[in-house]
Amino acid sequence: MSVLFRGVRVFSSSAPGGSTPPTDVLVLGARIAAIGATAAGLAPRDAVVVEGGRHLLMPGLINAHFHSPVNHMKGALPSLPLELFMLYESPALDALKPSPREAYLRTMLAALEMLRSGTTAVQDDAFFVPHPAPEIVDAVMQAYGDVGIRATLALDQPELPELDKLPFLAELLPAAMRAELAAPPAFGRADLLAAYDHLITRWHGQAEGRLGAAVSVSAPQRVSPDYFADLDALSRKHDLPFYAHMLETKLQRVLKDEQPRFGGRSLVRYTADLGLLSERMNVIHAIWVDEADLDLIAASGATVAHNPVSNLRLGSGVMPFHKLRERAIPICLGTDEAIADDAVNMWGVAKMAGLIHNITTPDPELWPTASEVLDCLFTGGARAMRRGDELGRVAVGHLADLTLIDLETLAFTPMNDLHRQLVYCENGSSVRLTMVAGRIVFDGTRVTTVNEAGLLAEARELFESRQPALAEARRQADRWLPAYKAMVARAAACDVGLSRWVGEAARQMETR
Ligand SMILES: [Zn+2]
C-alpha cells in the first residue's frame, strides 16, 4: 500500500510554530519514502491520496507502559494504595481463568481505544492469572496482529512467594494464613522460561516486525536473582526491552530494610549491584527514588516509564520529573493498566505529565514544557521500545506509524501554540487517521481492520457473565484486607528520608 499525504503540516520538535509549512509526505510500504516537493512525483499511480489542508501529520503516540489483562475492568475498583488494589484487581480464582477468546476480546478493547485516539504502539507488560499458558499468550498476540497496532508483549509474572515481596506481613498474619503466602508460585523459573521460549519463537518479529517480545521481572523484589539474570540474558540475546517496576510506592522503598536480601539497598541499587541495570531496561514508575538511585539509572542508560494518571489513582506519589531531566534520563509515558487509569488514552497521560509536576516545586524553570512532554511521548517511547532509530519521528526512512490531526477542531481554534495545544487541549477527538507500518488502521470513523461493533457486543455479553465470579473472588480477597491495610499503614509511617507525596500527606511526613 502507498499513501500520499498532500499539503499537510508535519510535526517538528524544532521548527518555528512546532510544525513545517504545508508539504507532501509519501509512504511506501511500511516506511516514509519522501517528504517535500519530490514526494508527489514519486507516488505510484495507485497511491491512496489523503488531502491535508487543515491537518497536522505527527508521529503516532506510544503507550510505553501498559498491562492488557485488566482491560475489561475500567472503573471496577475504588482508589486504593497499590498493595490493597492488587488484592482485588485480578484474583486467582479457577472460575476466572480466561478462555483464549476472552483474552483476545479484552486485548482488543484497549487496542481499539488506542488506535481511535492515535496511539500506534504499545508495550504490554501482561500478567497472566494463574500463569502464562501458550494459548492465552497466542490469543493476546493474535488480537494485536489482527487489529494492526504495533505491540511488544512481556510476561509480568512473579516467581517468589508473596511473603518475600512485602514487608511486615509475616508478623501481621496468623500462622495459617502466613503459610499460604509462604508457598512459591506453582509456575516456577523453568516454566516461565519455557513460556518465554514460546513467546519469542512464535511471535517475536511477526507481522513484518510489528509484533515483538519483551521480558519482564514484574519487579526486582518479586523474582530470584537467578531468574532476573536469565531474563537479562534473553533481553541481551534478542535485544528486547526489559520491564521492571521500581519504587512505585513508599512501601517498596521500606523493603530495603525489611527484607534481609536487600541489605539496606534500594531496589534500584540492588538491581545495579546484580549488574542488571542496563540501557535495555524500562524502569517503571521511579517515584520513591533518591539522588543515588537516579545517578545509577542515568549511568545505566535505562529509560524511565512515567504513568502519572495511574500514580494518582493509586495515591503512589509523584515521580521527581525535573531530577530525571537534570540527569538527561530518557522518560517515556504510559497509561499503566486500564483499571488504574480508566482510559487507555495517551492524551490524558500527556496532559497530566504536563501539569502534575508544577505542584512539586515552586520554581517554574523546573516545570515540564509542552515540548518536553511531547519528546517523552515520541522519542522516549521509541527509545524504550529499542526502536529509537525508526520510530517517534516523521522522517524519511522511519516507519510510517503516524497520526493525522484536524487543526480546525475546537482544541486548535484559534491556533496559539501547537505544542501546548497538543498537550493541554487535545483529547484524541481531533484524530482523523491512524496509520501503523504504512497501513491505515483508523480512518477517522472506523477501525478498518476488524468488526468493532461485533467485538464490543461480544465483550459486553462475555464480561457481564463473569461478574458473579468476580464478586465472589473479591469477597474471598477480603480476608487478607486487615493485615494488608496494617502493612500499608506501617510503611506509610516509616521515615525513608524523602517524600513523593504532595499536600497534607507530605506535610505530615515533614512534621513527624
Ligand atoms: Zn505497571
Tab-separated table of C-alpha atoms in Angstrom, residues 5 14 65 87 105 109 117 141 149 165 248 273 284 297 313 315 350 353 368 396 421 440 471 484 486 492:
chain	number	residue	atom	x	y	z
A	5	PHE	CA	-0.435	12.910	2.331
A	14	SER	CA	12.360	22.419	16.487
A	65	HIS	CA	3.710	1.029	29.816
A	87	LEU	CA	-5.605	-7.847	46.254
A	105	LEU	CA	-11.513	-9.773	23.385
A	109	LEU	CA	-10.863	-3.442	23.860
A	117	SER	CA	-7.063	8.098	19.739
A	141	MET	CA	-0.748	-11.535	20.202
A	149	ILE	CA	-1.315	-1.938	16.225
A	165	LYS	CA	7.747	-9.500	48.200
A	248	GLU	CA	6.314	2.752	42.668
A	273	ASP	CA	24.666	-4.425	42.172
A	284	ILE	CA	8.707	1.688	35.547
A	297	ILE	CA	19.689	4.992	36.407
A	313	ARG	CA	-5.345	6.870	41.056
A	315	GLY	CA	-2.001	7.548	45.532
A	350	ALA	CA	0.408	13.725	28.338
A	353	ALA	CA	2.504	14.771	32.810
A	368	PRO	CA	7.940	20.479	32.199
A	396	VAL	CA	12.396	9.645	5.619
A	421	GLN	CA	-2.463	22.818	22.433
A	440	ILE	CA	-4.460	2.943	7.602
A	471	ALA	CA	-17.750	-10.654	43.036
A	484	TYR	CA	-2.558	-5.680	54.202
A	486	ALA	CA	-1.902	-2.631	58.598
A	492	ALA	CA	3.428	4.929	55.387
